[in-house]
Structure formats: C-alpha cells, structure tokens
Amino acid sequence: MPTHRLTAYAAAPPEQVFALWINVERMKEWVGGVTRVTDVSGPVDRPGTTYVVSFGKLRSPTVVLEAERPRRLSTRFGSWILRGVNTTTFEPEGDGTRITEVMQTEGWVSEVTSRLFSLGSYKGSYQGELNDFARLAEREAGSSG
C-alpha cells in the first residue's frame, strides 16, 4: 500500500487549524478540483460521520474513522480513481501547528494517480494543497487575533 507523508507548518493554534480542516464546506479552497461536499451525516469530528466530496462528476464517499479534537483526524475516502486512508495530525510547535498528513492509497489505479499528485509542491499536488491550507489557516488566525 503506497504511503505519502507530508508536513507543513501553520502560524496558528492547533484548535483553529483543526476547526478549519474539518470544515468540509471550505475544502474546495485548498483541495484542487473539489467542486462541492454533500450528504454530510453529522459532525465531521465524530467517527462514523460520512460525506461525499465531488470533483465535478466524480464522487468520493468519505467516512471519518478516528477523530481526536484538536489533534488527529483519520478518514477513508474512495472513488475509482483514488481511494485509501488519510490521517492528519495537528501538533503544537512554537506559536503554531505542525500539520502532518499521511495518505495510504489502495489499488493499482490509486497507486498511479497518487504517484502523480505526490511529486513536487506545485498547485494541485498533495504538498501544494497542504501548503495552501497552512497559508489559509495563518490568514484566518491573523484576522481573528
């Protein structure tokens, strides 16, 4: 099972960073291609909650596997093109938060697709999206503090 480990730093407290991460309606602000999130069954910080992430016509049903506010969130996601488990941790570091994302993909199509998105830090790559998220969290922390 291919594993991708990413990290970024956000100059914002873990509570704020975590709250932004679980605000799935805002996911399209940092995840490339997301057009909407629908069918949210409950609070995203509770195991068992489900939702559907849409990339145009492609749908990716998602279920929350683990949630420990404001430290950890693990989800299982899946479409025919990309499926697996994403676990993200939020650790205090200095005056901010170290965000670590571990994505484990399943299946050969996911392996190929994921390999393309894992290279570099260009906009739309896994690292580029995590960097965009960290900058968004910083902007929001700056405007609320």
PDB file of C-alpha atoms in Angstrom:
ATOM      1  CA  MET A   1       0.000   0.000   0.000  1.00  0.00           C
ATOM      2  CA  PRO A   2       1.750   3.229  -1.153  1.00  0.00           C
ATOM      3  CA  THR A   3       2.142   5.800   1.614  1.00  0.00           C
ATOM      4  CA  HIS A   4       2.696   9.536   1.197  1.00  0.00           C
ATOM      5  CA  ARG A   5       3.826  11.594   4.189  1.00  0.00           C
ATOM      6  CA  LEU A   6       3.504  15.383   4.026  1.00  0.00           C
ATOM      7  CA  THR A   7       4.138  18.132   6.521  1.00  0.00           C
ATOM      8  CA  ALA A   8       3.567  21.865   6.760  1.00  0.00           C
ATOM      9  CA  TYR A   9       3.692  24.497   9.461  1.00  0.00           C
ATOM     10  CA  ALA A  10       0.906  26.993  10.138  1.00  0.00           C
ATOM     11  CA  ALA A  11       1.429  30.000  12.396  1.00  0.00           C
ATOM     12  CA  ALA A  12      -1.948  29.374  14.032  1.00  0.00           C
ATOM     13  CA  PRO A  13      -3.062  27.442  17.124  1.00  0.00           C
ATOM     14  CA  PRO A  14      -3.989  23.748  16.724  1.00  0.00           C
ATOM     15  CA  GLU A  15      -7.617  24.362  17.709  1.00  0.00           C
ATOM     16  CA  GLN A  16      -8.098  26.848  14.850  1.00  0.00           C
ATOM     17  CA  VAL A  17      -6.184  24.709  12.356  1.00  0.00           C
ATOM     18  CA  PHE A  18      -8.207  21.608  13.234  1.00  0.00           C
ATOM     19  CA  ALA A  19     -11.505  23.539  13.047  1.00  0.00           C
ATOM     20  CA  LEU A  20     -10.654  24.748   9.544  1.00  0.00           C
ATOM     21  CA  TRP A  21      -9.581  21.227   8.457  1.00  0.00           C
ATOM     22  CA  ILE A  22     -12.934  19.708   9.464  1.00  0.00           C
ATOM     23  CA  ASN A  23     -14.947  22.497   7.814  1.00  0.00           C
ATOM     24  CA  VAL A  24     -15.612  20.359   4.739  1.00  0.00           C
ATOM     25  CA  GLU A  25     -17.727  23.041   3.065  1.00  0.00           C
ATOM     26  CA  ARG A  26     -14.480  25.026   2.699  1.00  0.00           C
ATOM     27  CA  MET A  27     -12.382  22.115   1.391  1.00  0.00           C
ATOM     28  CA  LYS A  28     -12.539  23.476  -2.166  1.00  0.00           C
ATOM     29  CA  GLU A  29     -10.442  26.445  -1.002  1.00  0.00           C
ATOM     30  CA  TRP A  30      -7.333  24.249  -0.776  1.00  0.00           C
ATOM     31  CA  VAL A  31      -8.043  20.869  -2.410  1.00  0.00           C
ATOM     32  CA  GLY A  32      -7.702  21.135  -6.173  1.00  0.00           C
ATOM     33  CA  GLY A  33     -10.702  20.088  -8.212  1.00  0.00           C
ATOM     34  CA  VAL A  34     -13.220  19.901  -5.357  1.00  0.00           C
ATOM     35  CA  THR A  35     -16.498  21.363  -6.561  1.00  0.00           C
ATOM     36  CA  ARG A  36     -18.654  20.610  -3.516  1.00  0.00           C
ATOM     37  CA  VAL A  37     -19.157  18.474  -0.425  1.00  0.00           C
ATOM     38  CA  THR A  38     -22.606  16.975   0.147  1.00  0.00           C
ATOM     39  CA  ASP A  39     -24.524  14.449   2.207  1.00  0.00           C
ATOM     40  CA  VAL A  40     -22.745  15.279   5.482  1.00  0.00           C
ATOM     41  CA  SER A  41     -24.314  12.898   8.027  1.00  0.00           C
ATOM     42  CA  GLY A  42     -23.121  14.585  11.225  1.00  0.00           C
ATOM     43  CA  PRO A  43     -20.244  16.412  12.903  1.00  0.00           C
ATOM     44  CA  VAL A  44     -17.020  15.822  10.973  1.00  0.00           C
ATOM     45  CA  ASP A  45     -15.084  15.428  14.226  1.00  0.00           C
ATOM     46  CA  ARG A  46     -17.021  12.254  15.114  1.00  0.00           C
ATOM     47  CA  PRO A  47     -16.139   8.722  13.959  1.00  0.00           C
ATOM     48  CA  GLY A  48     -18.787   7.290  11.663  1.00  0.00           C
ATOM     49  CA  THR A  49     -19.749  10.605  10.068  1.00  0.00           C
ATOM     50  CA  THR A  50     -19.953  10.323   6.288  1.00  0.00           C
ATOM     51  CA  TYR A  51     -19.882  12.837   3.445  1.00  0.00           C
ATOM     52  CA  VAL A  52     -19.315  12.922  -0.303  1.00  0.00           C
ATOM     53  CA  VAL A  53     -16.592  15.008  -1.934  1.00  0.00           C
ATOM     54  CA  SER A  54     -17.308  15.847  -5.579  1.00  0.00           C
ATOM     55  CA  PHE A  55     -14.682  16.591  -8.193  1.00  0.00           C
ATOM     56  CA  GLY A  56     -17.045  17.602 -10.989  1.00  0.00           C
ATOM     57  CA  LYS A  57     -18.978  14.420 -11.791  1.00  0.00           C
ATOM     58  CA  LEU A  58     -16.535  12.187  -9.864  1.00  0.00           C
ATOM     59  CA  ARG A  59     -17.774  11.413  -6.351  1.00  0.00           C
ATOM     60  CA  SER A  60     -15.616  10.292  -3.433  1.00  0.00           C
ATOM     61  CA  PRO A  61     -17.615   8.904  -0.488  1.00  0.00           C
ATOM     62  CA  THR A  62     -15.738   9.538   2.765  1.00  0.00           C
ATOM     63  CA  VAL A  63     -16.139   8.212   6.319  1.00  0.00           C
ATOM     64  CA  VAL A  64     -14.491   9.522   9.481  1.00  0.00           C
ATOM     65  CA  LEU A  65     -12.561   6.657  11.089  1.00  0.00           C
ATOM     66  CA  GLU A  66     -10.952   8.479  14.030  1.00  0.00           C
ATOM     67  CA  ALA A  67     -11.262  11.958  15.476  1.00  0.00           C
ATOM     68  CA  GLU A  68      -9.465  13.449  18.450  1.00  0.00           C
ATOM     69  CA  ARG A  69     -10.055  17.191  18.599  1.00  0.00           C
ATOM     70  CA  PRO A  70      -7.743  19.138  18.033  1.00  0.00           C
ATOM     71  CA  ARG A  71      -5.007  16.544  17.452  1.00  0.00           C
ATOM     72  CA  ARG A  72      -5.992  13.943  14.856  1.00  0.00           C
ATOM     73  CA  LEU A  73      -8.455  13.089  12.098  1.00  0.00           C
ATOM     74  CA  SER A  74      -8.482   9.926  10.015  1.00  0.00           C
ATOM     75  CA  THR A  75     -10.808   9.286   7.067  1.00  0.00           C
ATOM     76  CA  ARG A  76     -11.370   6.594   4.453  1.00  0.00           C
ATOM     77  CA  PHE A  77     -12.068   8.072   1.031  1.00  0.00           C
ATOM     78  CA  GLY A  78     -12.704   6.443  -2.274  1.00  0.00           C
ATOM     79  CA  SER A  79     -13.528   6.723  -5.912  1.00  0.00           C
ATOM     80  CA  TRP A  80     -12.455   4.536  -8.792  1.00  0.00           C
ATOM     81  CA  ILE A  81      -9.522   6.867  -9.461  1.00  0.00           C
ATOM     82  CA  LEU A  82      -8.215   7.422  -5.921  1.00  0.00           C
ATOM     83  CA  ARG A  83      -9.042   5.625  -2.683  1.00  0.00           C
ATOM     84  CA  GLY A  84      -7.418   4.983   0.655  1.00  0.00           C
ATOM     85  CA  VAL A  85      -6.984   6.356   4.174  1.00  0.00           C
ATOM     86  CA  ASN A  86      -5.856   9.847   5.115  1.00  0.00           C
ATOM     87  CA  THR A  87      -4.650  10.522   8.661  1.00  0.00           C
ATOM     88  CA  THR A  88      -3.782  14.086   9.643  1.00  0.00           C
ATOM     89  CA  THR A  89      -2.262  15.183  12.941  1.00  0.00           C
ATOM     90  CA  PHE A  90      -2.035  18.697  14.365  1.00  0.00           C
ATOM     91  CA  GLU A  91       0.790  19.171  16.877  1.00  0.00           C
ATOM     92  CA  PRO A  92       1.674  22.369  18.742  1.00  0.00           C
ATOM     93  CA  GLU A  93       5.026  23.729  17.583  1.00  0.00           C
ATOM     94  CA  GLY A  94       6.257  27.075  18.860  1.00  0.00           C
ATOM     95  CA  ASP A  95       3.478  29.594  18.300  1.00  0.00           C
ATOM     96  CA  GLY A  96       1.767  27.438  15.684  1.00  0.00           C
ATOM     97  CA  THR A  97       0.900  23.976  14.473  1.00  0.00           C
ATOM     98  CA  ARG A  98       2.835  21.250  12.682  1.00  0.00           C
ATOM     99  CA  ILE A  99       0.395  19.550  10.308  1.00  0.00           C
ATOM    100  CA  THR A 100       1.375  16.031   9.261  1.00  0.00           C
ATOM    101  CA  GLU A 101      -0.689  14.218   6.665  1.00  0.00           C
ATOM    102  CA  VAL A 102      -0.210  10.526   5.914  1.00  0.00           C
ATOM    103  CA  MET A 103      -2.081   9.174   2.912  1.00  0.00           C
ATOM    104  CA  GLN A 104      -2.182   5.454   2.206  1.00  0.00           C
ATOM    105  CA  THR A 105      -3.693   4.593  -1.154  1.00  0.00           C
ATOM    106  CA  GLU A 106      -5.238   1.283  -2.189  1.00  0.00           C
ATOM    107  CA  GLY A 107      -5.319  -0.385  -5.584  1.00  0.00           C
ATOM    108  CA  TRP A 108      -3.186  -0.031  -8.687  1.00  0.00           C
ATOM    109  CA  VAL A 109      -5.183   2.844 -10.242  1.00  0.00           C
ATOM    110  CA  SER A 110      -4.830   4.795  -6.978  1.00  0.00           C
ATOM    111  CA  GLU A 111      -1.136   3.973  -6.905  1.00  0.00           C
ATOM    112  CA  VAL A 112      -0.583   5.522 -10.340  1.00  0.00           C
ATOM    113  CA  THR A 113      -2.821   8.539  -9.702  1.00  0.00           C
ATOM    114  CA  SER A 114      -1.361   9.146  -6.274  1.00  0.00           C
ATOM    115  CA  ARG A 115       2.191   8.981  -7.576  1.00  0.00           C
ATOM    116  CA  LEU A 116       1.440  11.861  -9.965  1.00  0.00           C
ATOM    117  CA  PHE A 117      -0.058  14.018  -7.186  1.00  0.00           C
ATOM    118  CA  SER A 118       2.770  13.224  -4.765  1.00  0.00           C
ATOM    119  CA  LEU A 119       5.574  14.675  -6.876  1.00  0.00           C
ATOM    120  CA  GLY A 120       6.698  18.196  -6.027  1.00  0.00           C
ATOM    121  CA  SER A 121       4.821  21.041  -4.387  1.00  0.00           C
ATOM    122  CA  TYR A 122       3.053  22.549  -7.405  1.00  0.00           C
ATOM    123  CA  LYS A 123      -0.521  23.802  -7.004  1.00  0.00           C
ATOM    124  CA  GLY A 124      -2.715  20.703  -7.074  1.00  0.00           C
ATOM    125  CA  SER A 125      -0.051  18.349  -5.707  1.00  0.00           C
ATOM    126  CA  TYR A 126      -0.558  16.889  -2.247  1.00  0.00           C
ATOM    127  CA  GLN A 127       2.186  19.113  -0.803  1.00  0.00           C
ATOM    128  CA  GLY A 128       0.934  22.166  -2.685  1.00  0.00           C
ATOM    129  CA  GLU A 129      -2.556  21.671  -1.284  1.00  0.00           C
ATOM    130  CA  LEU A 130      -1.229  21.237   2.262  1.00  0.00           C
ATOM    131  CA  ASN A 131       0.871  24.397   1.864  1.00  0.00           C
ATOM    132  CA  ASP A 132      -2.220  26.280   0.616  1.00  0.00           C
ATOM    133  CA  PHE A 133      -4.169  25.031   3.632  1.00  0.00           C
ATOM    134  CA  ALA A 134      -1.435  26.179   6.063  1.00  0.00           C
ATOM    135  CA  ARG A 135      -1.396  29.682   4.495  1.00  0.00           C
ATOM    136  CA  LEU A 136      -5.211  29.861   4.720  1.00  0.00           C
ATOM    137  CA  ALA A 137      -5.098  28.849   8.402  1.00  0.00           C
ATOM    138  CA  GLU A 138      -2.487  31.549   9.054  1.00  0.00           C
ATOM    139  CA  ARG A 139      -4.548  34.244   7.308  1.00  0.00           C
ATOM    140  CA  GLU A 140      -7.613  33.299   9.326  1.00  0.00           C
ATOM    141  CA  ALA A 141      -5.683  33.236  12.615  1.00  0.00           C
ATOM    142  CA  GLY A 142      -4.264  36.677  11.812  1.00  0.00           C
ATOM    143  CA  SER A 143      -7.680  38.113  11.091  1.00  0.00           C
ATOM    144  CA  SER A 144      -9.228  36.726  14.290  1.00  0.00           C
ATOM    145  CA  GLY A 145      -6.421  37.639  16.675  1.00  0.00           C
TER     146      GLY A 145
END
